[in-house]
Short mmCIF file of C-alpha atoms in Angstrom, two decimals:
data_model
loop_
_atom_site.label_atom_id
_atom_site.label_comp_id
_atom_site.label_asym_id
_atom_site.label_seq_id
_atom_site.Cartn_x
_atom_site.Cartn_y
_atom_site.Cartn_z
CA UNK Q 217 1.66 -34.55 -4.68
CA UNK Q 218 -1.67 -34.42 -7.33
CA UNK Q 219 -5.03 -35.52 -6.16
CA UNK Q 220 -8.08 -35.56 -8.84
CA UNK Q 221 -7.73 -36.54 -12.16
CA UNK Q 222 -7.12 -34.29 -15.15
CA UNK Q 223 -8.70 -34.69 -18.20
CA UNK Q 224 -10.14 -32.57 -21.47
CA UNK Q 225 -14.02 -31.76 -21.20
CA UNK Q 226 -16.55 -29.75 -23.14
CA UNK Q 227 -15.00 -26.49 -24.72
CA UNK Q 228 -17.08 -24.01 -22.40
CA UNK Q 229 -14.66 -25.29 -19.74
CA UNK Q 230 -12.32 -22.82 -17.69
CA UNK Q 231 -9.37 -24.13 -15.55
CA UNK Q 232 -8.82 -21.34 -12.55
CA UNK Q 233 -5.08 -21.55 -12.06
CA UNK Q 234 -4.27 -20.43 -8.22
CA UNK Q 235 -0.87 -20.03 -7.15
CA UNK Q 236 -0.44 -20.07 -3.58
CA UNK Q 237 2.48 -19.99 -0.99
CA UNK Q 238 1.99 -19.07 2.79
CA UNK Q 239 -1.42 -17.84 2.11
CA UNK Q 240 -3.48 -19.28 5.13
CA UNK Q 241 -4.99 -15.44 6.61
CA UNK Q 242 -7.37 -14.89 3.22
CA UNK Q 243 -7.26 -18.01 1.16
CA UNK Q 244 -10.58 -20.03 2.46
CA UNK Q 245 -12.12 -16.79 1.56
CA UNK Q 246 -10.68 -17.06 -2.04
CA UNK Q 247 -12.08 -20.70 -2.67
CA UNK Q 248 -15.24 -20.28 -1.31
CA UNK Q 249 -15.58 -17.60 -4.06
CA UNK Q 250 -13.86 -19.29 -6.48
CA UNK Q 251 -16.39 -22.61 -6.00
CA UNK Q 252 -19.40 -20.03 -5.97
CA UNK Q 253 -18.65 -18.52 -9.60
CA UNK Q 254 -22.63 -18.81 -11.09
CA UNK Q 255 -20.46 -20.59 -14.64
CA UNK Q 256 -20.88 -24.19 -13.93
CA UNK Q 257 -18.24 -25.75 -15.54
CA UNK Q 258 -14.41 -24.38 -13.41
CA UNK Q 259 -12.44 -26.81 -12.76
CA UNK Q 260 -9.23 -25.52 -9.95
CA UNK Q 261 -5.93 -26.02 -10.24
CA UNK Q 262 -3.48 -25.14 -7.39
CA UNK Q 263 -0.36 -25.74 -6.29
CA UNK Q 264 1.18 -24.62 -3.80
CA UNK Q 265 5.13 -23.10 -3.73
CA UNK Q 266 6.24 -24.76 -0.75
CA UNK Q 267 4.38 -23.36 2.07
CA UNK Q 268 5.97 -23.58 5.77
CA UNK Q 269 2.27 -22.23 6.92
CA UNK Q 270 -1.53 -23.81 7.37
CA UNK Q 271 -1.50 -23.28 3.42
CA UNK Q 272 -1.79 -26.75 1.99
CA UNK Q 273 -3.83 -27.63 5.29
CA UNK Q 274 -6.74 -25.26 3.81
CA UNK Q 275 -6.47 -26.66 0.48
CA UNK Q 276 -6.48 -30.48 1.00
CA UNK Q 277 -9.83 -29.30 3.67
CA UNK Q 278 -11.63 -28.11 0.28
CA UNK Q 279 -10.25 -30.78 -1.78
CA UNK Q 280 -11.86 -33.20 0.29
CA UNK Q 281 -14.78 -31.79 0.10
CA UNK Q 282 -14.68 -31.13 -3.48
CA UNK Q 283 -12.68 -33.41 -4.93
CA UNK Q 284 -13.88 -33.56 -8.59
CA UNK Q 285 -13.37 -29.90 -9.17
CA UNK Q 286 -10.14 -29.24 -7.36
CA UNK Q 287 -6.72 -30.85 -8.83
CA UNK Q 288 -4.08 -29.71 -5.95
CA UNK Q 289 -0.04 -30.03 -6.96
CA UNK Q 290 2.24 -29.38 -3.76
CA UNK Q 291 6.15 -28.21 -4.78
CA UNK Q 292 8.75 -29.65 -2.69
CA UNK Q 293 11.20 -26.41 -2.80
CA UNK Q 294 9.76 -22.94 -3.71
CA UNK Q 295 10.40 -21.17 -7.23
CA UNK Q 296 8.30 -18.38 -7.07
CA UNK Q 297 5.06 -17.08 -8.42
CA UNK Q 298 5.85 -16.93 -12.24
CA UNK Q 299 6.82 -20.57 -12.22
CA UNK Q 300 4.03 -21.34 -10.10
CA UNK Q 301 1.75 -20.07 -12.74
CA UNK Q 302 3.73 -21.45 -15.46
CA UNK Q 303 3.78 -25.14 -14.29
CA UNK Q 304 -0.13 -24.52 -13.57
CA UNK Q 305 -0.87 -23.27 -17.23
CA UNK Q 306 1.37 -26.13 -18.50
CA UNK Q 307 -0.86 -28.71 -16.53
CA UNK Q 308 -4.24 -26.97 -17.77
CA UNK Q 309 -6.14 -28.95 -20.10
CA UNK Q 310 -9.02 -26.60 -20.82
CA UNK Q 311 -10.26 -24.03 -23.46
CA UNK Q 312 -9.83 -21.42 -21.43
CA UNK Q 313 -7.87 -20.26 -18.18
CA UNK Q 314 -7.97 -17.94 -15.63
CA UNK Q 315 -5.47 -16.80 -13.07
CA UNK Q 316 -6.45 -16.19 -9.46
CA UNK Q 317 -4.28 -14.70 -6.40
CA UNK Q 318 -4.39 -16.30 -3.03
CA UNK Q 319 -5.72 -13.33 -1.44
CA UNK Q 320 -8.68 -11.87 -3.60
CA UNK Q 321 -12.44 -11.94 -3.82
CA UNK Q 322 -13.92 -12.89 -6.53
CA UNK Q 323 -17.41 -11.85 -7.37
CA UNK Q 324 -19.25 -14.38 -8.51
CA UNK Q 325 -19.97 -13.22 -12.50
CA UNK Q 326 -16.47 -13.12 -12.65
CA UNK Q 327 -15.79 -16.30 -14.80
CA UNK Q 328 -19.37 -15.62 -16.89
CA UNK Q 329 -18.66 -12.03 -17.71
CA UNK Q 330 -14.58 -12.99 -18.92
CA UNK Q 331 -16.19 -16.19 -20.64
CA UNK Q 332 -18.87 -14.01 -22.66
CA UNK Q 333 -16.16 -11.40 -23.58
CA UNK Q 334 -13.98 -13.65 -24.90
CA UNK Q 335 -16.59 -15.81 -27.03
CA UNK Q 336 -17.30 -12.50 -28.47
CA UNK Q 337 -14.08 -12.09 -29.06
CA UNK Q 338 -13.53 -15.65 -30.64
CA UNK Q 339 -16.43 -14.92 -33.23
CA UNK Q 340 -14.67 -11.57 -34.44
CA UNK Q 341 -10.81 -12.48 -34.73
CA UNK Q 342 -10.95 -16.19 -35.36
CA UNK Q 343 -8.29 -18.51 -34.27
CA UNK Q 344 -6.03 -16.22 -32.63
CA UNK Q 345 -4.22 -16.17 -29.22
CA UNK Q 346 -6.81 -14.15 -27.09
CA UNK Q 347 -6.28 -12.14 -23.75
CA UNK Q 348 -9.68 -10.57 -21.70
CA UNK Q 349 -8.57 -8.40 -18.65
CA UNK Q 350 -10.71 -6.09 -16.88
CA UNK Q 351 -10.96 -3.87 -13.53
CA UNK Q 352 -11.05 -4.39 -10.11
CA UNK Q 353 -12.64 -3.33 -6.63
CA UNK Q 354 -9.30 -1.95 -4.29
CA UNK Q 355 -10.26 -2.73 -1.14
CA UNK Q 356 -8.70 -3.06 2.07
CA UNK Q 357 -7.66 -6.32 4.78
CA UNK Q 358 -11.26 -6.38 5.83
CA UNK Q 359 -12.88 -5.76 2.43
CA UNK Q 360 -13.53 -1.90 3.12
CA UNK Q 361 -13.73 -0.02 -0.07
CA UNK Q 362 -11.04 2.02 -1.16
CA UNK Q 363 -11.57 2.46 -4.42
CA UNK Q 364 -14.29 1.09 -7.14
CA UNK Q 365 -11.63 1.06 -9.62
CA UNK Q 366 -8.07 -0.16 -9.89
CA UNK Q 367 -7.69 2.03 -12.88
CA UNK Q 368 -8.62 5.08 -11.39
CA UNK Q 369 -6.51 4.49 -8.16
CA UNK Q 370 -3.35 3.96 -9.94
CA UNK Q 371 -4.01 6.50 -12.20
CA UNK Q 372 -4.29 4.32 -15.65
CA UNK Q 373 -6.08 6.34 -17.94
CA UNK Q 374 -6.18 4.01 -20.92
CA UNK Q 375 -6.31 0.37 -19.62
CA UNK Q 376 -7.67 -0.84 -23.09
CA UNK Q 377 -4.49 0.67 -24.80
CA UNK Q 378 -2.43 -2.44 -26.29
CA UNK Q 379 0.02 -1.57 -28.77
CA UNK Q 380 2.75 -3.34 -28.35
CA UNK Q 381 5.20 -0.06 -28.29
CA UNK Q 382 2.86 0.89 -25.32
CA UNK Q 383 3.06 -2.45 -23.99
CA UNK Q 384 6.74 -2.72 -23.54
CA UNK Q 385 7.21 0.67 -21.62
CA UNK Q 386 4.25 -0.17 -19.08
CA UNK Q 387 2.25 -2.88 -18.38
CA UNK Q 388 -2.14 -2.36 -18.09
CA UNK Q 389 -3.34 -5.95 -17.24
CA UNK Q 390 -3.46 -7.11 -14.23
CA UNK Q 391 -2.91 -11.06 -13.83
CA UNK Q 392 -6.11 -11.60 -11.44
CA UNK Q 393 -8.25 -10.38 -14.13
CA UNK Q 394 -6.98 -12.59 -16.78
CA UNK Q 395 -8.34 -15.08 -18.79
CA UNK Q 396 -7.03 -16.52 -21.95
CA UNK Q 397 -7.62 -19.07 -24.25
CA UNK Q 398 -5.82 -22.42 -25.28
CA UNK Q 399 -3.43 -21.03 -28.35
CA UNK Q 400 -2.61 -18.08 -26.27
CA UNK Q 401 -1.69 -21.10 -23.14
CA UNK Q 402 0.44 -22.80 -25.80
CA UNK Q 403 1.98 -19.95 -27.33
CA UNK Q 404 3.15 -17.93 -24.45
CA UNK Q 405 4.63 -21.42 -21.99
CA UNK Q 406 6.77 -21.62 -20.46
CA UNK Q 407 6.70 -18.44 -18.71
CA UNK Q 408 10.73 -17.51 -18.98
CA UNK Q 409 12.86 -15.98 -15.56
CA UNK Q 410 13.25 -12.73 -17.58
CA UNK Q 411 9.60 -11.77 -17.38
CA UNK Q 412 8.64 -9.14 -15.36
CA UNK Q 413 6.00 -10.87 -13.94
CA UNK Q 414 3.21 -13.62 -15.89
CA UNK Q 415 0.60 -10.93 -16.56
CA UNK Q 416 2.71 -8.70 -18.02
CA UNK Q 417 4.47 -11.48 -20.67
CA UNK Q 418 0.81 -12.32 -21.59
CA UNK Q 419 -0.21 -9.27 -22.37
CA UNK Q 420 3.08 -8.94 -24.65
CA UNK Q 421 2.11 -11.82 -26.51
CA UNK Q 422 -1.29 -11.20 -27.13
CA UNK Q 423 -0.20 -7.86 -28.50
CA UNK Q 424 2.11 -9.31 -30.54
CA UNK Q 425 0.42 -11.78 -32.12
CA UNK Q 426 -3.10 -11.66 -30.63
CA UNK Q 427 -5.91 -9.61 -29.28
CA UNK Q 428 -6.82 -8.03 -26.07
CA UNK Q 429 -10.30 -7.58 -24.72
CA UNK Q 430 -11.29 -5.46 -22.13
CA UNK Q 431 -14.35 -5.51 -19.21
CA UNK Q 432 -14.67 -2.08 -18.47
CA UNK Q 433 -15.67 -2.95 -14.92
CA UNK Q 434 -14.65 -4.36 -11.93
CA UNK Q 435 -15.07 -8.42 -11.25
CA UNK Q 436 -12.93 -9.22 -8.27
CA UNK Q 437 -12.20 -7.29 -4.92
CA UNK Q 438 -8.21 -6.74 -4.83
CA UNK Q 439 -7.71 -7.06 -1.31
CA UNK Q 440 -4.56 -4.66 -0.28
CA UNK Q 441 -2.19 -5.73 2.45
CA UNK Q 442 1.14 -5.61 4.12
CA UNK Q 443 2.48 -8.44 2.38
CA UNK Q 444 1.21 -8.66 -1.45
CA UNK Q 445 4.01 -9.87 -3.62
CA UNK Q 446 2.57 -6.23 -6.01
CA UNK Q 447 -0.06 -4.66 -4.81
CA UNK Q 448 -1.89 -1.59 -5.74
CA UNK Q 449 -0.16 1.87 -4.95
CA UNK Q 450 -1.30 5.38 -5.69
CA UNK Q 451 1.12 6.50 -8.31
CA UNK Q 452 1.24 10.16 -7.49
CA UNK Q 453 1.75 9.81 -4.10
CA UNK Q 454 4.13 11.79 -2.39
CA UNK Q 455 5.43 9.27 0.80
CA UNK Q 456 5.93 6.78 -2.12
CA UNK Q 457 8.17 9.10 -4.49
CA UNK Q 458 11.22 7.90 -2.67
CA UNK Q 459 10.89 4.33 -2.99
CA UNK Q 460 9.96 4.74 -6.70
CA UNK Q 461 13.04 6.92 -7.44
CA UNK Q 462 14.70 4.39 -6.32
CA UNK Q 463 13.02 1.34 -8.34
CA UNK Q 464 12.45 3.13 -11.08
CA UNK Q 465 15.86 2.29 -12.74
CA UNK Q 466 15.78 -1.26 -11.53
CA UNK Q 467 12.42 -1.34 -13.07
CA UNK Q 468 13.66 0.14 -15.99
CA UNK Q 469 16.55 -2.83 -16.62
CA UNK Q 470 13.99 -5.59 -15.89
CA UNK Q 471 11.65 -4.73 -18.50
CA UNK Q 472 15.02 -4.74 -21.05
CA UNK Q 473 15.81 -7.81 -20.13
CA UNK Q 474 12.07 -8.91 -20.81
CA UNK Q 475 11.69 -7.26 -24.04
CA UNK Q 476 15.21 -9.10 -24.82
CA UNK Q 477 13.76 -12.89 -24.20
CA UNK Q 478 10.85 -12.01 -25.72
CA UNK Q 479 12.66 -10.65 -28.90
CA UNK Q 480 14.70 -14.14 -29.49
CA UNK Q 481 12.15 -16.40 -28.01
CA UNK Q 482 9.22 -15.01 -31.21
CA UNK Q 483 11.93 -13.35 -33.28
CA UNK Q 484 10.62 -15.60 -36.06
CA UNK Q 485 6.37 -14.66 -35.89
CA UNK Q 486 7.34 -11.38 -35.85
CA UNK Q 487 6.54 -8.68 -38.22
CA UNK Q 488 9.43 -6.45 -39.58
CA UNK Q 489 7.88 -3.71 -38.31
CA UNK Q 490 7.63 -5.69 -35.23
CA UNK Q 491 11.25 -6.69 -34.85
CA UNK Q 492 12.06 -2.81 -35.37
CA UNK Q 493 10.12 -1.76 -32.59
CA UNK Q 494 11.54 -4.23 -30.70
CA UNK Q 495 14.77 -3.46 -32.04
CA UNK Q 496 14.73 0.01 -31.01
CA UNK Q 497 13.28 -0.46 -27.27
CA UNK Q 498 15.97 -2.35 -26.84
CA UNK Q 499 18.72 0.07 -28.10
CA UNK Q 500 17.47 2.97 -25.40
CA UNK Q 501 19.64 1.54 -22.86
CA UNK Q 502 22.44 2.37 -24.89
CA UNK Q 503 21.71 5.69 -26.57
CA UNK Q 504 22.63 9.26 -25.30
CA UNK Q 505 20.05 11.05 -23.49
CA UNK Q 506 19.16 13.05 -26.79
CA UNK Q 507 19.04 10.19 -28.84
CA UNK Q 508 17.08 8.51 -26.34
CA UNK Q 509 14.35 10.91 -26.43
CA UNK Q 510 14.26 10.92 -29.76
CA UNK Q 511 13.58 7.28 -30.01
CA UNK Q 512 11.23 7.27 -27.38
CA UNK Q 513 9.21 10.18 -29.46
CA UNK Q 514 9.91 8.33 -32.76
CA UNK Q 515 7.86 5.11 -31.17
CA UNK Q 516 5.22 6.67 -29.02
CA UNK Q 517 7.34 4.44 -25.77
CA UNK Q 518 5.42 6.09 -23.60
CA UNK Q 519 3.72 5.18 -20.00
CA UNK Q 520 -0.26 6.66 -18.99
CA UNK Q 521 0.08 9.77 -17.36
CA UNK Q 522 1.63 12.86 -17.45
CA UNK Q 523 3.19 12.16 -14.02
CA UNK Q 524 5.10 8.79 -14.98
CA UNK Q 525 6.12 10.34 -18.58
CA UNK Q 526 8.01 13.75 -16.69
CA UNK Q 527 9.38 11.32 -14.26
CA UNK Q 528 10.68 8.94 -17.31
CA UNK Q 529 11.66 12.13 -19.13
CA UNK Q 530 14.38 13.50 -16.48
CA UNK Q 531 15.22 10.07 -15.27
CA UNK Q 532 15.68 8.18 -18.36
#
């Protein structure tokens, strides 16, 4: 099902992709800031993953109400969130898009602040794939503070740090944030099964062959709840060091097999000295301890934090 027409506008227009499924406790409260953004020109794209909820009820209410700035797709059998996003960036006509949860808050210089960054951004590099990213407000069911910065409560020290060696080991954007422009849209579609999740293959890609920007300051409240697909945990945290022992391998074989699809899928843009780093992440699963260490050394593969690097160290 599509309602509302698509078509290409003005180049100061942003699509805001929202990927829902059985998101009917928060997701009014998403819209309404979503519609309230002070840049005029957003234009919102959802679609919904085959909700058994009130979800597509609360969309179609908005879309009738707003029906020339909401384009609505409904799947008939769910495929989960990075398809969701991928079929929503591949139906995006616009200079620039930006990806939205189902459960957040936006604040309402959200679209104007990413928009001005990444202007600036176009004047300095040129025609290049772009990326802008930027902090958030944790906060709790009910909106309660918990933290003015995502990058402080999950202990991210460098969140502007985007080498691509860095890049592979640990991923610093987080999708909500996002915007990126058109090339970077075409370049990194469709999003493949191997990814670790959307955010984190974007943020390859505009390593690789792009730029990242940064806001060093929060535009959206990142609402934490029982059921967030990945929400935002205290690293060192010790009622949490049992789970991550646990995920930290599987973790571990999931970001091989994205570095893997992501080697044969740009083999050809990349640099040599590209392909070697690439080459070499890839090899760790196969080396001895020692020689693992010494690649890891040799490449600078590590994650932020002293904590996640003595955890890698005696795990890995």
């Amino acid at each position: 099902m599509m309602e509302s027409k698509l078509s290409f506008s003005n180049p100061r227009k942003v699509d805001i992709l929202l990927a829902t499924y059985n998101g009917e406790r928060y997701l009014a409260e998403q819209i309404e800031s979503l519609l309230k953004q002070t840049h005029p020109d957003i234009h919102l794209l959802i679609r919904d993953d085959a909700s058994i909820d009130n979800t597509p009820l609360i969309i179609e209410s908005f879309l009738s109400k707003f029906p020339d700035r909401i384009t609505f797709f409904q799947a008939r059998e769910r495929q989960g969130v990075k398809a969701n996003f991928s079929q929503l960036m591949q139906a995006s006509t616009s200079s620039y898009l930006m990806f939205s949860d189902q459960d957040d808050v936006w604040k309402p210089n959200k679209v104007e602040k990413s928009l001005s960054c990444m202007i600036a951004m176009e004047n300095k590099y040129g025609e290049l794939p772009l990326l802008v990213h930027s902090d958030l407000t944790v906060v709790d069911e009910s909106l309660n503070l918990l933290d003015p910065s995502f990058w402080h409560y999950t202990y991210l020290k460098s969140p502007h740090s985007s080498s691509l060696n860095k890049l592979l080991t640990q991923n610093v954007v987080t999708g909500c944030t996002i915007m990126i422009n058109r090339l970077m849209n075409e370049l990194a579609r469709p999003i493949p099964h191997e990814a670790f999740m959307h955010d984190w293959w974007l943020a390859l890609i505009a390593s690789a062959f792009g730029q990242i920007g940064v806001i060093h300051e929060a535009t959206l409240y990142y609402r934490q709840h029982s059921t967030n697909t990945l929400g935002a945990q205290k690293f060192f945290n010790f009622c949490n060091i049992k789970k991550k022992l646990h995920k930290w391998r599987q973790a571990d074989e999931k970001k091989f097999q994205q570095a893997f699809i992501f080697f044969h899928r740009y083999q050809q843009l990349l640099s040599l000295s590209q392909q070697k780093i690439l080459k070499d992440f890839l090899m760790l699963a196969h080396l001895s301890w020692m020689e693992r260490k010494k690649t890891i050394y040799r490449h600078g593969f590590f994650k932020q934090g002293w904590v996640r690097n003595l955890a890698d160290f005696f795990l890995g």
